[in-house]
Coordinates of C-alpha atoms and ligand atoms in Angstrom, one line a residue:
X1 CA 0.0 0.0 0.0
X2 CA 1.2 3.4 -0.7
X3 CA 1.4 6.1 2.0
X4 CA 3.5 9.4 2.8
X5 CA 3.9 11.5 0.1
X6 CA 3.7 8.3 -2.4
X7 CA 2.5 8.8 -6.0
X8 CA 1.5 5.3 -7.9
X9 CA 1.8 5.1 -11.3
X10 CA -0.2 1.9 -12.5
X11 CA -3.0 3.8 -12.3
X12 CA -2.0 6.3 -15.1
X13 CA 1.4 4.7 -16.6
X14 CA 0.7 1.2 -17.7
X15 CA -1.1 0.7 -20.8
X16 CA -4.4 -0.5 -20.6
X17 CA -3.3 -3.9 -22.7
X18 CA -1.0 -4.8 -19.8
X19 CA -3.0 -7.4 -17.8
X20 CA -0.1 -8.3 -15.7
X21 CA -0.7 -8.2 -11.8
X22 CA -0.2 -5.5 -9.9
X23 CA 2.6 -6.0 -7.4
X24 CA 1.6 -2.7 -4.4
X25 CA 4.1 -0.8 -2.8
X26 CA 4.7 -1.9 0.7
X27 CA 6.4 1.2 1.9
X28 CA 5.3 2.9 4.8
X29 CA 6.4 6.8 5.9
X30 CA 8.1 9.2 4.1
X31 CA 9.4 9.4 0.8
X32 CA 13.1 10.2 0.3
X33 CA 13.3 14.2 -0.5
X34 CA 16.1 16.3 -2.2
X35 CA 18.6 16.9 0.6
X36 CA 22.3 18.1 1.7
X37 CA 22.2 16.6 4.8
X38 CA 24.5 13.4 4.6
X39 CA 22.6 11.8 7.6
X40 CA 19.7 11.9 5.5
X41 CA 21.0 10.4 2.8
X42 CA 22.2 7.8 4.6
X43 CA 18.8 7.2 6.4
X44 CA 17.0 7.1 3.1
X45 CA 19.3 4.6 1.4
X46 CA 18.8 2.2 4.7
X47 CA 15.0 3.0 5.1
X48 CA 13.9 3.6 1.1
X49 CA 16.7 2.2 -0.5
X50 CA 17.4 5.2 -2.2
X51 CA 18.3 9.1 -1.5
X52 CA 18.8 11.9 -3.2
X53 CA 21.7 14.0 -3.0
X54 CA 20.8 17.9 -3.5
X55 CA 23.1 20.8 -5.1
X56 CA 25.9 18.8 -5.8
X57 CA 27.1 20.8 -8.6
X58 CA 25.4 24.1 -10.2
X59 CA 22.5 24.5 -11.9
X60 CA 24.3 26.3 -14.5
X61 CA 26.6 23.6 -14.9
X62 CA 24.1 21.3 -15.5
X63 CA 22.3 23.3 -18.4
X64 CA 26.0 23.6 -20.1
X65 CA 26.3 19.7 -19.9
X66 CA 23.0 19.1 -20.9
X67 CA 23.8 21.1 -23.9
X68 CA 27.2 19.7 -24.6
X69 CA 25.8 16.4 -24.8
X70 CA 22.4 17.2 -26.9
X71 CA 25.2 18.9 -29.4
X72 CA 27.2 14.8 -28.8
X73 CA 24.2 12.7 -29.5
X74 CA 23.2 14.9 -32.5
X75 CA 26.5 14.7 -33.4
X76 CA 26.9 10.5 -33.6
X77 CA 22.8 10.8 -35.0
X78 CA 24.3 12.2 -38.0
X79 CA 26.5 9.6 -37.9
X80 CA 24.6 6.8 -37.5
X81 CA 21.2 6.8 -35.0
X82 CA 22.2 2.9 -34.3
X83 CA 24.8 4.8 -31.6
X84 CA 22.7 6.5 -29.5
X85 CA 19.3 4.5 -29.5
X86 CA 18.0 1.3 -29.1
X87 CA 19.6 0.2 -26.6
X88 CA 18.9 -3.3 -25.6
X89 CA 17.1 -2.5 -22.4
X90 CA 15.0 0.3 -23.8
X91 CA 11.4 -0.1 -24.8
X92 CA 11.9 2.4 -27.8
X93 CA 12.8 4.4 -30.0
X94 CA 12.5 7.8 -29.1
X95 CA 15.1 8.5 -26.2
X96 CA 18.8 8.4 -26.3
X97 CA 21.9 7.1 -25.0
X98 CA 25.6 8.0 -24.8
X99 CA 28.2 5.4 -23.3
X100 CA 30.3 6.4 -20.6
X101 CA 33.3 5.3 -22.8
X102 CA 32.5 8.2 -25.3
X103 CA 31.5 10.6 -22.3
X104 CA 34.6 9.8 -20.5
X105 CA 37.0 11.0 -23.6
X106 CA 34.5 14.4 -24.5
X107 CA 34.4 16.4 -21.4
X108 CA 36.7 16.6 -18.7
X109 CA 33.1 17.0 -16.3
X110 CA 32.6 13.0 -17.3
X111 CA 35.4 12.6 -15.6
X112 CA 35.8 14.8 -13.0
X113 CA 32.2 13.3 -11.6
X114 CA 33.4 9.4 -11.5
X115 CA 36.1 11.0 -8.7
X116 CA 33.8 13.0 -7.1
X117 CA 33.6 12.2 -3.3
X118 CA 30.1 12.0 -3.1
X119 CA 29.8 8.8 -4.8
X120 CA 33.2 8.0 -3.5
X121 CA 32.6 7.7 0.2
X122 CA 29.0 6.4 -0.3
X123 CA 30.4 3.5 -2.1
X124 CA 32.9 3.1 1.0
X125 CA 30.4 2.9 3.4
X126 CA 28.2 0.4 1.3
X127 CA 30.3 -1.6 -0.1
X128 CA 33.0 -1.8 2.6
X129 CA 36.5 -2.5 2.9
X130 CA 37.9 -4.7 -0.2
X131 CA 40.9 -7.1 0.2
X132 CA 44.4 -5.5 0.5
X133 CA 42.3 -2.3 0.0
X134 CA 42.1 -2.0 -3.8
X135 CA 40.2 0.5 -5.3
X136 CA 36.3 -0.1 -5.9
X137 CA 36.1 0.2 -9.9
X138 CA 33.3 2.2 -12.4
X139 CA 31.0 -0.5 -13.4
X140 CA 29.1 0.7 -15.9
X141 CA 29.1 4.7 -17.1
X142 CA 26.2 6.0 -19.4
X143 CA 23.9 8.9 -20.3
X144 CA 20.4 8.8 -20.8
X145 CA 18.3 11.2 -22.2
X146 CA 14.0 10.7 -22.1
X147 CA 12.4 13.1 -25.0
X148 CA 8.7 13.3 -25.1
X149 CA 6.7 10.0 -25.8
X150 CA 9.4 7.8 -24.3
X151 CA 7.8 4.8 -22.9
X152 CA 8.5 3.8 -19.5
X153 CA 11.4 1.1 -18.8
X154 CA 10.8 -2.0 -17.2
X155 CA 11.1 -2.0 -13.4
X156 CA 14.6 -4.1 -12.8
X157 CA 17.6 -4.2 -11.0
X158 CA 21.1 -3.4 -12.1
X159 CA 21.8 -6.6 -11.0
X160 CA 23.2 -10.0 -12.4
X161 CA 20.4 -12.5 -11.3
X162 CA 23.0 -15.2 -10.6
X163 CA 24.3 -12.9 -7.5
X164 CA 21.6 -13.8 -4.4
X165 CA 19.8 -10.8 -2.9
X166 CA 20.7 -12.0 0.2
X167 CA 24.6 -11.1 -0.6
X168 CA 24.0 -7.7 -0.2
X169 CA 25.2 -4.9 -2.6
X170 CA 27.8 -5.5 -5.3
X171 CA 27.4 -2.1 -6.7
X172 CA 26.1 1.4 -5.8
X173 CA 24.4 3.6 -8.4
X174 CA 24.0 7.5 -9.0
X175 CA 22.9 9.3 -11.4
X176 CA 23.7 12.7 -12.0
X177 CA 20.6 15.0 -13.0
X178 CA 21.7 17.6 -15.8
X179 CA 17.8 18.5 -15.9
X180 CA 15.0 18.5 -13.7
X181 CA 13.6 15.7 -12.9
X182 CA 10.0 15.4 -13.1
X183 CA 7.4 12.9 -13.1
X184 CA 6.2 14.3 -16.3
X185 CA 9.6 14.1 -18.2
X186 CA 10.4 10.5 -17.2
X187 CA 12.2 11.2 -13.6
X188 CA 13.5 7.8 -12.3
X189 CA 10.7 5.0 -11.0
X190 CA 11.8 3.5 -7.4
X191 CA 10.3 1.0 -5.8
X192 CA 11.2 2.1 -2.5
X193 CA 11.7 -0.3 0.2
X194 CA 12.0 -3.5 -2.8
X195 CA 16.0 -2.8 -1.6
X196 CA 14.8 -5.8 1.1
X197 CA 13.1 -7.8 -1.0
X198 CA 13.9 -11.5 -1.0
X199 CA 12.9 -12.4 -3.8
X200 CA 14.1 -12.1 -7.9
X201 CA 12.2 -8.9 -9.6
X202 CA 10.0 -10.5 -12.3
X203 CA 9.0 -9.6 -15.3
X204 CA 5.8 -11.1 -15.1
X205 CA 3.8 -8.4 -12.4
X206 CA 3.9 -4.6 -13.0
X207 CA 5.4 -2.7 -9.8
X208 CA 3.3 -0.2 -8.3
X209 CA 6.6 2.5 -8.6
X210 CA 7.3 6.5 -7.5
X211 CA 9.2 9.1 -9.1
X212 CA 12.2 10.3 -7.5
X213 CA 11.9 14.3 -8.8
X214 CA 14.6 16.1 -8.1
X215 CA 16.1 19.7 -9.7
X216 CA 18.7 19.5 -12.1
X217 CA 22.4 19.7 -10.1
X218 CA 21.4 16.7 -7.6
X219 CA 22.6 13.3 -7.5
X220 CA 20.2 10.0 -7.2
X221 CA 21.4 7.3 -5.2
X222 CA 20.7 3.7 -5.0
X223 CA 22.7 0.4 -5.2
X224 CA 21.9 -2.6 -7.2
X225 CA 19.4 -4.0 -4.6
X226 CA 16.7 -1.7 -5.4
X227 CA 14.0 -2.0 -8.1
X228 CA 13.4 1.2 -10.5
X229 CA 13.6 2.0 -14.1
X230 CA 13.5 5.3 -16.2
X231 CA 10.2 6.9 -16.4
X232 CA 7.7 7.7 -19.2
X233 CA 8.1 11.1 -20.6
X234 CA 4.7 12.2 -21.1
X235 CA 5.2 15.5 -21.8
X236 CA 5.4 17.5 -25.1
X237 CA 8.2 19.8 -24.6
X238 CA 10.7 18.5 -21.9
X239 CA 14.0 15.9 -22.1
X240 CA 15.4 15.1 -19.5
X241 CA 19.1 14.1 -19.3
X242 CA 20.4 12.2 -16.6
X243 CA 24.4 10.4 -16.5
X244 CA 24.1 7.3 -14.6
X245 CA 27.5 5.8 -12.8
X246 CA 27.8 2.6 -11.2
X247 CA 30.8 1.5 -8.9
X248 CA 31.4 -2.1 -7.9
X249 CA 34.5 -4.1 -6.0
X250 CA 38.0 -5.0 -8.3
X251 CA 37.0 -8.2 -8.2
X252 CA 33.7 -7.5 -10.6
X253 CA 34.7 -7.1 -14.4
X254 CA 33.5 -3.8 -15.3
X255 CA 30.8 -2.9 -18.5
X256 CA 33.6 -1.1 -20.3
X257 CA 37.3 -1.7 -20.5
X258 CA 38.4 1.8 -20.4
X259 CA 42.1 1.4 -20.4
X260 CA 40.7 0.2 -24.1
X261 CA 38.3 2.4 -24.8
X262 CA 39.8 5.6 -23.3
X263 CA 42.6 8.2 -25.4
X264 CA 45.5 8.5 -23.4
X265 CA 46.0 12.1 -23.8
X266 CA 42.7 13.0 -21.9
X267 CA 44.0 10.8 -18.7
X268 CA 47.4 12.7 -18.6
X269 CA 47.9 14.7 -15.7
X270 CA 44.7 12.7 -13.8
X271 CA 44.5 11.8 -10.8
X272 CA 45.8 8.4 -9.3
X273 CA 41.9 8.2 -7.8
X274 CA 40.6 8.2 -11.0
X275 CA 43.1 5.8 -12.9
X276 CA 42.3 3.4 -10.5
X277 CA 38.4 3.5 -10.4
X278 CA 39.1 3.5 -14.2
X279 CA 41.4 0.3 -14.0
X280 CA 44.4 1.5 -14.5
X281 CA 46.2 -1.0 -12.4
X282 CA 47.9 -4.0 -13.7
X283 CA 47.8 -5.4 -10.2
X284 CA 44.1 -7.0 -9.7
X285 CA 43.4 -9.2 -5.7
X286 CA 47.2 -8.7 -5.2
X287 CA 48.8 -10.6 -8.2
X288 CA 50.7 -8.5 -10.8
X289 CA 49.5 -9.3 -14.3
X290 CA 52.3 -7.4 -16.2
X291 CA 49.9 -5.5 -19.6
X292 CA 53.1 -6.5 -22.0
X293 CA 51.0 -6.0 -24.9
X294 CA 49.9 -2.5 -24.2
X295 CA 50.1 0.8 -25.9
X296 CA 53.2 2.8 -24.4
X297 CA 51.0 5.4 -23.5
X298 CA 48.7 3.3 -21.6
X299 CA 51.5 1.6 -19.8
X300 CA 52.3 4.9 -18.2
X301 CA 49.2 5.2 -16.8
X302 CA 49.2 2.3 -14.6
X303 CA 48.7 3.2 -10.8
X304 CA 49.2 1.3 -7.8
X305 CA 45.8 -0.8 -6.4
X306 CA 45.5 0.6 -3.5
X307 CA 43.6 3.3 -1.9
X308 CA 44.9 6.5 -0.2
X309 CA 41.3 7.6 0.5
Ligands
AKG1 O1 17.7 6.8 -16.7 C1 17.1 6.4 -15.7 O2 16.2 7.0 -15.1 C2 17.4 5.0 -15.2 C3 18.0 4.1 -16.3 C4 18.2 2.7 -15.8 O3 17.8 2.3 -14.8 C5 19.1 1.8 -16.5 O4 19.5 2.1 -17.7 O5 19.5 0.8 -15.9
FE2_2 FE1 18.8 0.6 -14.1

């Protein structure tokens, strides 16, 4: 049943075809709200499974990267369309994606986010200490853009279904809102609380879902426990851009092989924090796997495993 400030969406979001059953929210009190206090955040990820993280960079920042990468995905439309759309876990045709691999060489902001210690010390505290304290890794990188008529995406997990609930997080998620976020232009669907569920998400019943609206400049956070999925846009006017990060332990094998899919020359001068979250080290659970066969330039990239933070 849905309480607090709750809003359902079967009601006006599923299509009147879908006969599935409809699986209620079973969340009681308060809905997690745009915030700057960390203590809330980190009561709303143990209570709702998700928070949200306001003013973490500028409004005005977030129209200029909005634009930059409107001006990217026109770019590779041009191109080809096949690059930014239809991406396998999309229901159609109309909104648009960029990978984090392309992000990461464009903009020094797509970079300067993944080492950002928002989403740094929130993945500590989830995802603990990791063996001889190597560095948690980026996952999976990616922008999505809703545009109006954009169907609604199924309600999943970011989460292999061969890794049992019950082992807790393997990855926390956060996704950087470069535009309002608002029910009507597709904000994020959370099924708050389903971060305690037991069992499997199903594709078979439709989950009664809420929006998780929130101005452009904040950051939404959940891990890989909690069900969700991006929203309809039903408006006629309004995208909405958001870049979604995920970090996970060095012993997961990331989405994208960035010492492969990364130019050299825009990682010159980084950070060590960043190489290694990028996976830059030839040193993986403490045995050193020499890269023999790599690039020169990529060679001198290679950092130490270990954390300093
Ligand atoms: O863009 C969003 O609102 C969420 C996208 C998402 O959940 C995904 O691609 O896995
Ligand atoms: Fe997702």
């Amino acid at each position: 049943m849905a309480v607090g400030n709750a809003k359902k969406q079967v009601t006006r979001d599923m299509s009147a075809g879908d006969k599935r059953p409809v699986k209620p929210l079973e969340f009681d009190g308060p809905l997690p709200r745009p915030t700057r206090d960390m203590n809330q955040i980190r009561a709303d990820l143990d209570r709702a499974g998700y928070a949200i993280a306001a003013e973490v960079f500028s409004t005005a920042k977030a129209q200029e990267m909005r634009n930059f990468l409107a001006a990217e995905i026109d770019r590779e439309e041009a191109i080809d369309e096949e690059r930014v759309r239809r991406f396998y876990t999309d229901n159609d045709d109309l909104n648009r994606r960029m990978s984090g691999a392309q992000l990461v060489n464009r903009h020094p902001f797509f970079r300067d986010i993944l080492e950002h210690e928002l989403p740094l010390h929130i993945t500590r505290e989830i995802l603990g200490p990791q063996t001889l304290d190597e560095s948690y890794l980026v996952h999976s990188y990616g922008a999505n853009v809703t545009r109006p008529g954009s169907a609604q995406q199924g309600i999943h997990r970011d989460r292999s279904g061969a890794i049992p609930l019950s082992a807790g997080a393997a990855q926390t998620r956060f996704i950087w809102c470069l535009d309002d976020f608002v029910e009507e232009n597709g904000a994020t669907r959370m099924v708050p609380g389903s971060h305690r569920d037991i069992e499997p998400q199903s594709w078979t019943v439709q989950y009664e879902s809420v929006p998780a609206e929130a101005p452009a400049g904040s950051v939404l956070i959940y891990t890989d426990l909690l069900l969700h999925g991006t929203g309809a846009n039903v408006s006629t006017d309004l995208e909405r851009a958001g870049v979604i990060v995920g970090y996970c332990p060095p012993w997961w094998k990331p989405m994208i092989n960035f010492p492969m899919t990364t130019d050299p020359d825009v990682l010159k001068g980084s950070s060590r924090i960043l190489r290694q979250i990028l996976g830059y080290s030839s040193v993986a659970v403490g045995f050193e796997e020499p890269w023999t066969y790599a690039p020169k330039a990529v060679q001198d990239l290679i950092v130490p495993p270990e954390m300093e933070w």
